[in-house]
Tab-separated table of N, CA and C in Angstrom:
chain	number	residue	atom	x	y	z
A	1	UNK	N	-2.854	13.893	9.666
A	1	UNK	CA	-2.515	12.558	9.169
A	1	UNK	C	-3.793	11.832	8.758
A	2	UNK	N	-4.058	10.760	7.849
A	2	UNK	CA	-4.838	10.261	6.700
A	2	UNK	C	-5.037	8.881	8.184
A	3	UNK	N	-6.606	8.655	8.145
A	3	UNK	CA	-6.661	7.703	8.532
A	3	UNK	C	-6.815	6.333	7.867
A	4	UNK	N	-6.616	5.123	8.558
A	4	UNK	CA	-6.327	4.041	7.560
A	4	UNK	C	-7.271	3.967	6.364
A	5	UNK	N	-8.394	4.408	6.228
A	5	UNK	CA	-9.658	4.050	5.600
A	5	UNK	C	-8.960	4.864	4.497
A	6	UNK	N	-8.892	7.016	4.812
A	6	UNK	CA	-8.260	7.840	4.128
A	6	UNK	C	-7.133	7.458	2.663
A	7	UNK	N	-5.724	6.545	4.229
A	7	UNK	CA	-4.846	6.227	3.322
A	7	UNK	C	-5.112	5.336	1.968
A	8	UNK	N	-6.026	4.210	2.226
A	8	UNK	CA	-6.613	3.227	1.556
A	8	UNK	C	-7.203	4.082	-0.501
A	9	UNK	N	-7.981	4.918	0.187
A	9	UNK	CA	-8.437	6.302	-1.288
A	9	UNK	C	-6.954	6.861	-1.617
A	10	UNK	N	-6.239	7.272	-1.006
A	10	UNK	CA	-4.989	8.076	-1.184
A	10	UNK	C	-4.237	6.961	-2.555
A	11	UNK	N	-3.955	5.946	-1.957
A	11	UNK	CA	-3.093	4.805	-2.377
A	11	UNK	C	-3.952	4.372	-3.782
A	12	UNK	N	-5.259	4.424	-3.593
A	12	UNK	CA	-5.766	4.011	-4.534
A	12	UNK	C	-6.081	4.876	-6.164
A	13	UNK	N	-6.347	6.136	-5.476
A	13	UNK	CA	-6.292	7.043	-6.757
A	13	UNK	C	-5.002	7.506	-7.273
A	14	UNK	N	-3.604	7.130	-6.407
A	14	UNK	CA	-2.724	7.224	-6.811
A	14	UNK	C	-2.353	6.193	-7.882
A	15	UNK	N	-2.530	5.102	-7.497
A	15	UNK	CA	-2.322	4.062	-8.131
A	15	UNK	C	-3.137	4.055	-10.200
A	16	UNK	N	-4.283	4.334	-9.624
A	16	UNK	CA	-5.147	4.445	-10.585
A	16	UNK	C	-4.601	5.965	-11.781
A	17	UNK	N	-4.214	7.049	-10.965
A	17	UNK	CA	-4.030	8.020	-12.099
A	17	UNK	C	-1.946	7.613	-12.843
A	18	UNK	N	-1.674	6.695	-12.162
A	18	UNK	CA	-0.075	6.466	-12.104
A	18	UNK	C	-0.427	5.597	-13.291
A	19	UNK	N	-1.701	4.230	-13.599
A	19	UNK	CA	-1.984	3.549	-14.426
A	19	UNK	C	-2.752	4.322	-15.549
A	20	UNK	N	-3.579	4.833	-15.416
A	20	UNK	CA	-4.514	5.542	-16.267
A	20	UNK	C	-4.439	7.065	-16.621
A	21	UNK	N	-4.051	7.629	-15.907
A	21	UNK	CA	-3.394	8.733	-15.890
A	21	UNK	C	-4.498	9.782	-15.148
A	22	UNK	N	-5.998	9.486	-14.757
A	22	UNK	CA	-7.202	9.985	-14.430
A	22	UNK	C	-7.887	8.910	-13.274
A	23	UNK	N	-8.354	9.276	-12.413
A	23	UNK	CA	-8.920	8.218	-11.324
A	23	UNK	C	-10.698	8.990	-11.253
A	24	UNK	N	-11.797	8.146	-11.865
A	24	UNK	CA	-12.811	8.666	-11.641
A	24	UNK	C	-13.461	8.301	-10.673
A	25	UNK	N	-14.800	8.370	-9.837
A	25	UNK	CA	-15.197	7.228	-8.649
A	25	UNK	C	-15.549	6.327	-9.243
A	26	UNK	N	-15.981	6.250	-10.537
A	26	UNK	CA	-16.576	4.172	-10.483
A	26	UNK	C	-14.991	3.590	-11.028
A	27	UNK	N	-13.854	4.014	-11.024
A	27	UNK	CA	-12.909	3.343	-11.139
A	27	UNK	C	-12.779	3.264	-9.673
A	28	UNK	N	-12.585	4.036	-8.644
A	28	UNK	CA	-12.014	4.018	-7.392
A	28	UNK	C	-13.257	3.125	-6.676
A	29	UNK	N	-14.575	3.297	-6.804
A	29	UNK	CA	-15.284	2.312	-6.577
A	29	UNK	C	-15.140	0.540	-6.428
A	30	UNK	N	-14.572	0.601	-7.531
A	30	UNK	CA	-14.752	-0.456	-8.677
A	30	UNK	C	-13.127	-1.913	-8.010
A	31	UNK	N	-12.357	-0.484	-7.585
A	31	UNK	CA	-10.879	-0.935	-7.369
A	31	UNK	C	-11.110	-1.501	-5.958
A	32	UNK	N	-11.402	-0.729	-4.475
A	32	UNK	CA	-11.916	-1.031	-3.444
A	32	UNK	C	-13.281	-1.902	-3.176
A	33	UNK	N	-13.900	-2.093	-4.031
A	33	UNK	CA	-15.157	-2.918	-3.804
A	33	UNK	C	-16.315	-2.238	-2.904
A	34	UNK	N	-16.602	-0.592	-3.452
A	34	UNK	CA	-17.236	0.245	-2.812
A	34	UNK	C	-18.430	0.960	-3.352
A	35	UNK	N	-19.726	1.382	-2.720
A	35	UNK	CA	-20.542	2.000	-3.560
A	35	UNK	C	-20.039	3.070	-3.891
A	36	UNK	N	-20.280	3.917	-5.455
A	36	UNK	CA	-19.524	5.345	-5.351
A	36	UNK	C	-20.373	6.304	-4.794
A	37	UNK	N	-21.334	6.179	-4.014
A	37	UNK	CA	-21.355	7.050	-3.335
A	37	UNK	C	-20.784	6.983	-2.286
A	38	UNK	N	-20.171	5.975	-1.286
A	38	UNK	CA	-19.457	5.919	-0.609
A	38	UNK	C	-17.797	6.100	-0.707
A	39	UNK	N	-17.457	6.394	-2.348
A	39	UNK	CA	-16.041	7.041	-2.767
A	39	UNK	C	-16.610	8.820	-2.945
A	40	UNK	N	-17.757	9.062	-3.212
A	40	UNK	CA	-17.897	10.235	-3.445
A	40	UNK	C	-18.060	11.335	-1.908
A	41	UNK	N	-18.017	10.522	-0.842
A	41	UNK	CA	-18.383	10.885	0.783
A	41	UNK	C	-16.673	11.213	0.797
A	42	UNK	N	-15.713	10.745	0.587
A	42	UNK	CA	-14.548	10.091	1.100
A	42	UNK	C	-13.558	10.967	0.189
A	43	UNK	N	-13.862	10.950	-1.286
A	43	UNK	CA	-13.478	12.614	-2.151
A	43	UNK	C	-13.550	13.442	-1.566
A	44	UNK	N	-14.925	13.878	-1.302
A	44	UNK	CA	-15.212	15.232	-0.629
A	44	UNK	C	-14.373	15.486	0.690
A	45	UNK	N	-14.368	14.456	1.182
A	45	UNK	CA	-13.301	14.596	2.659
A	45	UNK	C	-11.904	15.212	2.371
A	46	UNK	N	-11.308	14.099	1.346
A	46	UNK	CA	-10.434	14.737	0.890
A	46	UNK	C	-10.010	15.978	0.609
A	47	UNK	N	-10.810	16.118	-0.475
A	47	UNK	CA	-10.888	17.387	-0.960
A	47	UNK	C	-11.001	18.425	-0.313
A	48	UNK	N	-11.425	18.433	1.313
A	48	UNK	CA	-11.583	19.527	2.117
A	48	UNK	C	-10.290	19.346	2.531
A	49	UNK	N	-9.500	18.050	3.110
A	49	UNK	CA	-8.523	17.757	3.871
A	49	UNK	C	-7.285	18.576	3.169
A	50	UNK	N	-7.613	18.284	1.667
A	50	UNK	CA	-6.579	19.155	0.879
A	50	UNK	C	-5.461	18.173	0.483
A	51	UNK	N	-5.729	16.633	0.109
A	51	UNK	CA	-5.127	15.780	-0.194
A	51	UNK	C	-5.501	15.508	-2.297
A	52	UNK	N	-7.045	16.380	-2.476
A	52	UNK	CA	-6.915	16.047	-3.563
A	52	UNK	C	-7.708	17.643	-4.078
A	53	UNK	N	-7.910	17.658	-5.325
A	53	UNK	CA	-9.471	18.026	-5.693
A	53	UNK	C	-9.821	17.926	-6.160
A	54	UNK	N	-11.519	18.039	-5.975
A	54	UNK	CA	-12.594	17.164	-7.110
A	54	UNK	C	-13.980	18.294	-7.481
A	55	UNK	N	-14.022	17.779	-8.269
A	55	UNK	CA	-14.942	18.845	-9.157
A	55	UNK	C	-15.963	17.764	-9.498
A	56	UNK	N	-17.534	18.190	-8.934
A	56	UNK	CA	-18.183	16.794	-9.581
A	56	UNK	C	-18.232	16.732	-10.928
A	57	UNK	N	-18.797	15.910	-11.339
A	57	UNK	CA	-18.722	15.387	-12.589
A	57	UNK	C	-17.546	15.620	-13.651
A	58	UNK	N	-16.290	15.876	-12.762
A	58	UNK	CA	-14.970	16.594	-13.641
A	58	UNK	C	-14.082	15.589	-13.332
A	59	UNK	N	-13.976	15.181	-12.129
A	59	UNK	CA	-13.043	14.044	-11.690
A	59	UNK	C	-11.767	14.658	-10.437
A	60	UNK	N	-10.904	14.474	-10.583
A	60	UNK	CA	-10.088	14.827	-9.265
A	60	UNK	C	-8.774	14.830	-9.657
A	61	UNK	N	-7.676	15.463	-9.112
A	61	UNK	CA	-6.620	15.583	-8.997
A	61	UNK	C	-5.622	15.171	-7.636
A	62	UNK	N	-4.682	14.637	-7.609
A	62	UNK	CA	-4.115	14.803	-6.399
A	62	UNK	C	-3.273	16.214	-6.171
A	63	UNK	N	-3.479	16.603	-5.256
A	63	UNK	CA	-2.405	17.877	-4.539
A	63	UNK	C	-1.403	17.111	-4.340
A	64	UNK	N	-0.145	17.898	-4.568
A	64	UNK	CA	1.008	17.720	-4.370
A	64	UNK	C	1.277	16.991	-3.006
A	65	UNK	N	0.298	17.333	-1.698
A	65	UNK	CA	0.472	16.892	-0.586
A	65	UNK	C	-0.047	15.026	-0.785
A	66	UNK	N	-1.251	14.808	-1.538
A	66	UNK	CA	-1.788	13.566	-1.775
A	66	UNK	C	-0.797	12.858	-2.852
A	67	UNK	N	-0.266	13.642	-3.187
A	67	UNK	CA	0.339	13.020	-4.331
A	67	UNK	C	1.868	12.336	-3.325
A	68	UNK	N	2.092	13.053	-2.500
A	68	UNK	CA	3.677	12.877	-1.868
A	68	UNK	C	3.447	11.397	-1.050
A	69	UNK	N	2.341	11.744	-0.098
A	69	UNK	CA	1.252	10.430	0.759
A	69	UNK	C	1.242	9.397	-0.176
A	70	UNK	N	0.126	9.614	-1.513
A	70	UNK	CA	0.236	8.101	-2.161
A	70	UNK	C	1.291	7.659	-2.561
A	71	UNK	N	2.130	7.974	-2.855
A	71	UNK	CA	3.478	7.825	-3.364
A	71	UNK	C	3.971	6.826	-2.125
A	72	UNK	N	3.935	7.422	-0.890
A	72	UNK	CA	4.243	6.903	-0.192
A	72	UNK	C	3.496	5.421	0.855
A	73	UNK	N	2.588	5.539	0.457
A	73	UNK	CA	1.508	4.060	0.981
A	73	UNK	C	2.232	3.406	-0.020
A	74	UNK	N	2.578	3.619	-1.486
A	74	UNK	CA	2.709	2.510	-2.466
A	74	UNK	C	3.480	1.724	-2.472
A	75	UNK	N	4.125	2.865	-2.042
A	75	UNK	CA	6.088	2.198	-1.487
A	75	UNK	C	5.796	1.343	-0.201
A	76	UNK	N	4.996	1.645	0.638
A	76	UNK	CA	4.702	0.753	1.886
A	76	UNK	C	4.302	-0.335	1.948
A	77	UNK	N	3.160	-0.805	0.811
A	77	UNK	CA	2.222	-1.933	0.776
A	77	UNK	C	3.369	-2.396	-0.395
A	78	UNK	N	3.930	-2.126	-1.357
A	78	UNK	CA	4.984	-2.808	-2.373
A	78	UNK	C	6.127	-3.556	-1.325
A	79	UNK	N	6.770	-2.730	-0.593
A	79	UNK	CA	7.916	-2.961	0.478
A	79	UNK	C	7.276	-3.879	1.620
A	80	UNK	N	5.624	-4.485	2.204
A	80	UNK	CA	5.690	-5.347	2.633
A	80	UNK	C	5.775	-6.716	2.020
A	81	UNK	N	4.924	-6.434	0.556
A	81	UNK	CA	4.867	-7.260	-0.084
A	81	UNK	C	6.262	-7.828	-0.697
A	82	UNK	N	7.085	-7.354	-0.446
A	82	UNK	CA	8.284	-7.757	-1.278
A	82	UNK	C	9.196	-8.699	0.312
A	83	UNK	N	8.700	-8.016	1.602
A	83	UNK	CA	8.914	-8.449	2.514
A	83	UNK	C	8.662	-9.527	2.930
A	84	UNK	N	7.022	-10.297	2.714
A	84	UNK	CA	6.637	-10.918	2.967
A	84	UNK	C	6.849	-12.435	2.085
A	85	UNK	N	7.286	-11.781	0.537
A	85	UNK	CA	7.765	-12.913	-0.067
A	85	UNK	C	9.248	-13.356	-0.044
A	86	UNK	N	9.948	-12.478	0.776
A	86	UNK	CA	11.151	-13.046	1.364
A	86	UNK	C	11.387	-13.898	2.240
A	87	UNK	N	10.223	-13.649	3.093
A	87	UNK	CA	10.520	-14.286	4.440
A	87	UNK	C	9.947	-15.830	4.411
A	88	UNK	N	9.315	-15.860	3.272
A	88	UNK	CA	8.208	-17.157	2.833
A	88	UNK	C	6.975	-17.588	3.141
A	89	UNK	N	6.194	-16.676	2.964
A	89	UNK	CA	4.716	-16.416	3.198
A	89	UNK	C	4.291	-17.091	2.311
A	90	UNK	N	3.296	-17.873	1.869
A	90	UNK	CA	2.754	-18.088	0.892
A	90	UNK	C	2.080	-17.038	-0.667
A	91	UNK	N	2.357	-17.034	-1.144
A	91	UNK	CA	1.508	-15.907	-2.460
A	91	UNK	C	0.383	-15.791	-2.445
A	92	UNK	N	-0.578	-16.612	-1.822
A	92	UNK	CA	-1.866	-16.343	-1.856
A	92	UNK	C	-2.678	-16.092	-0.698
A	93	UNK	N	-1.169	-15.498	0.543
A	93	UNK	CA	-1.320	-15.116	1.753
A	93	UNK	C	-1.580	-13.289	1.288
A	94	UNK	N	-0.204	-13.293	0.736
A	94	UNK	CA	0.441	-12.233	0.941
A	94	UNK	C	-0.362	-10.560	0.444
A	95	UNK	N	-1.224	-10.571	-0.153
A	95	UNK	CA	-2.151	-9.405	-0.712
A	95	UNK	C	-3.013	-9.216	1.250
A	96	UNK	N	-3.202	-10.322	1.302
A	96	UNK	CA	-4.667	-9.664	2.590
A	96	UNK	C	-3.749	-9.920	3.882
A	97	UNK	N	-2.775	-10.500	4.213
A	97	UNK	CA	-1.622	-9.563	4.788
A	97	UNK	C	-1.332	-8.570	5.224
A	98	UNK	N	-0.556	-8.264	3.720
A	98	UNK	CA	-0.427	-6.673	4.088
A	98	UNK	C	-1.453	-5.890	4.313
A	99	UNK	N	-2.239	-6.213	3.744
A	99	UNK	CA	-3.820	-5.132	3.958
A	99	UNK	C	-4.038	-5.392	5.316
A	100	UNK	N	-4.059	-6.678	5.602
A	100	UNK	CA	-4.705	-6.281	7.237
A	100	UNK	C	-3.124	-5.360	8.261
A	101	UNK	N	-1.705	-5.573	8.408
A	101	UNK	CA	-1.063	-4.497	8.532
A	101	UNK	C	-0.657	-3.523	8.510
A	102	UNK	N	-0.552	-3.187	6.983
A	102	UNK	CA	0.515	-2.240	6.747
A	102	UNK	C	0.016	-0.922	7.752
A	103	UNK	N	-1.237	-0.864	8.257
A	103	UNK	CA	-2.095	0.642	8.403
A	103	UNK	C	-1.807	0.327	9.929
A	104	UNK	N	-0.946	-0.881	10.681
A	104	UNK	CA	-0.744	-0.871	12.022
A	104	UNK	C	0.744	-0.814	12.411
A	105	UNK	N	1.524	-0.534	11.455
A	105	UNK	CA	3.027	-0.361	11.569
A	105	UNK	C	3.177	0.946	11.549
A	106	UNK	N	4.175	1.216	12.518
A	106	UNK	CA	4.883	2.870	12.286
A	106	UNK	C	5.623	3.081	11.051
A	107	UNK	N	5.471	3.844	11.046
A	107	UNK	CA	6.871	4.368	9.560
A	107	UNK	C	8.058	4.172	10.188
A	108	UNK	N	8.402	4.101	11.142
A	108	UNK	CA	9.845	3.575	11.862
A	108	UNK	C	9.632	2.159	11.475
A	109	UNK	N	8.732	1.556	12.250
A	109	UNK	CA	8.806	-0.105	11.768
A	109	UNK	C	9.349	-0.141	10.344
A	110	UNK	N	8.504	0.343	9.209
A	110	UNK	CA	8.494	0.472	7.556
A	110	UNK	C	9.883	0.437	7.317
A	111	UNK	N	10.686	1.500	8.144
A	111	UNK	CA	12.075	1.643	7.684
A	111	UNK	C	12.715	0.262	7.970
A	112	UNK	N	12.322	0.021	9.033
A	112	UNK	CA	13.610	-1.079	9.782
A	112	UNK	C	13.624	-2.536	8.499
A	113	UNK	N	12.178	-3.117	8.279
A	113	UNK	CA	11.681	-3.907	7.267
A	113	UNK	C	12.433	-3.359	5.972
A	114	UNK	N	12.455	-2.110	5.457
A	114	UNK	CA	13.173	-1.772	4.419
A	114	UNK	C	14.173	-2.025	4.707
A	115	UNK	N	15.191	-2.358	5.963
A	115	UNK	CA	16.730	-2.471	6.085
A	115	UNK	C	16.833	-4.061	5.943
A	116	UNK	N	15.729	-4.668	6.104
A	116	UNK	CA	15.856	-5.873	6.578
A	116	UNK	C	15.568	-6.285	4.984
A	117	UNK	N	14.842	-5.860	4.222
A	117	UNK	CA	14.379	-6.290	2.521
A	117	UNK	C	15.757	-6.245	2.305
A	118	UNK	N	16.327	-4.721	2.172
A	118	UNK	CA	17.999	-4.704	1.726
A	118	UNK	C	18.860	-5.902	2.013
A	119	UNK	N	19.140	-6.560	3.536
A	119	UNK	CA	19.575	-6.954	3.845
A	119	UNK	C	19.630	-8.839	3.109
A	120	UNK	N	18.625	-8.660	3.054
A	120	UNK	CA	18.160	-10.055	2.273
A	120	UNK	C	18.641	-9.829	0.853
A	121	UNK	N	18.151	-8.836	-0.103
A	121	UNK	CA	18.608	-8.590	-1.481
A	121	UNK	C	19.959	-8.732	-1.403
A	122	UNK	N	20.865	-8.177	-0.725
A	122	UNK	CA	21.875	-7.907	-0.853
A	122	UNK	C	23.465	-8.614	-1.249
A	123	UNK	N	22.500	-10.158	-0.492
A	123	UNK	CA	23.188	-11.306	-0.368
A	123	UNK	C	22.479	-12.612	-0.666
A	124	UNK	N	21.948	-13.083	-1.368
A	124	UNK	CA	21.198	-14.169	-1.776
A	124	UNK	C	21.464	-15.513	-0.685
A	125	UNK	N	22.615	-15.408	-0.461
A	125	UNK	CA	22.803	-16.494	0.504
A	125	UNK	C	22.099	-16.445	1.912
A	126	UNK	N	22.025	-15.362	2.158
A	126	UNK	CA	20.998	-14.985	3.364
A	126	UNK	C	19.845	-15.275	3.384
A	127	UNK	N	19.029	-15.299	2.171
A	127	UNK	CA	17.092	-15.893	2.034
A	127	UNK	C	17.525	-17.444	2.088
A	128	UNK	N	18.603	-18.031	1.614
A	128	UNK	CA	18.600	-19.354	1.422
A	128	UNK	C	18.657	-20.116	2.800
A	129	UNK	N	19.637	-19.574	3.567
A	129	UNK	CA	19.906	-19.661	5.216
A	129	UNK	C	18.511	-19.712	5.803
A	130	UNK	N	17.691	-18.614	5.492
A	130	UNK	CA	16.751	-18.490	6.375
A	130	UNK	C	15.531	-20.015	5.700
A	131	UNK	N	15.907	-20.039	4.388
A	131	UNK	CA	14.774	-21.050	4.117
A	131	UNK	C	15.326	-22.713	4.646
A	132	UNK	N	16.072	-22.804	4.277
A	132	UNK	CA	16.806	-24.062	5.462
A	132	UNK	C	16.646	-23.919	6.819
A	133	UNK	N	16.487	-22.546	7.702
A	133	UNK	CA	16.017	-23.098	8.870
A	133	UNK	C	14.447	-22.785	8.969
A	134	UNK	N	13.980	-22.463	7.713
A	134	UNK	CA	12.189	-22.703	7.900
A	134	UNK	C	12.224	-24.266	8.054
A	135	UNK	N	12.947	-24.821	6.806
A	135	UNK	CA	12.668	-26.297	6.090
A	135	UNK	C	12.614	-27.434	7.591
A	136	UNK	N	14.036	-26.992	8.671
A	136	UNK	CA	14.024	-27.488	9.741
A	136	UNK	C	13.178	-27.656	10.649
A	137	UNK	N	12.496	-26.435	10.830
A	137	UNK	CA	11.473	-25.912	11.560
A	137	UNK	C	9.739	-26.592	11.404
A	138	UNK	N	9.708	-26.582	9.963
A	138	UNK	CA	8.857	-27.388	9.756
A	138	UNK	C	8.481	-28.728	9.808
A	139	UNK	N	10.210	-29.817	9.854
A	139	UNK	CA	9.964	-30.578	10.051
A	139	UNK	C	9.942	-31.318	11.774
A	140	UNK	N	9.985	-30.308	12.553
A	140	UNK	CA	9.903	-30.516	13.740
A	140	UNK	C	8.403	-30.898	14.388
């Protein structure tokens, strides 16, 4: 299993070859706010781990296994974020949020929050309920 730092590259070169179709390190650098030699330490990890591979000066691929993982952080950090603007977080909470969580929840938690996103979509009258008893709450 990918540790949080790991998942963080996983999510990110996914993201990046899903937009661009290619993730090089001064993009993955560039995206995390990192020296690339400190994306090029963290490739190589990878690349042994068998989440991607990289060829220097060629660029990298995800393995099917990195590819299944990022796929899946994206859906995680999207699904809090969609969570968090349900519940009524502020928008300019909600990015460093999830970043400081998502990497401390189980994937059981993930699911239950996904039942609970559903649960809210499902019925509009339900986010409204809950924002009337924020509105209460606040004015206490």
């Amino acid at each position: 299993m990918p540790t949080p730092s790991m998942e963080d590259y996983i999510e990110q070169i996914y993201i990046l070859i899903e937009e661009k179709g290619y993730a090089r390190v001064s993009d993955i650098a560039e995206a995390l706010s990192v020296h690339p030699s400190s994306v090029t330490k963290m490739v190589q990890k990878l690349d042994k781990d068998e989440y991607l591979v990289y060829e220097k000066y060629r660029g990298l691929v995800l393995t099917t296994k990195g590819k299944k993982i990022g796929k899946r952080l994206v859906f995680r950090h999207d699904l809090l974020e969609q969570f968090l603007k349900i519940i009524g977080v502020k928008q300019e909470n909600i990015y460093n949020d999830v970043e400081g969580i998502e990497h401390h929840l189980s994937w059981d938690s993930i699911d239950r929050i996904g039942d609970l996103v559903q649960f809210f979509e499902e019925d509009e009258n339900r986010a409204a309920v809950l924002r009337e008893i924020q509105k209460q709450n606040e004015q206490e």
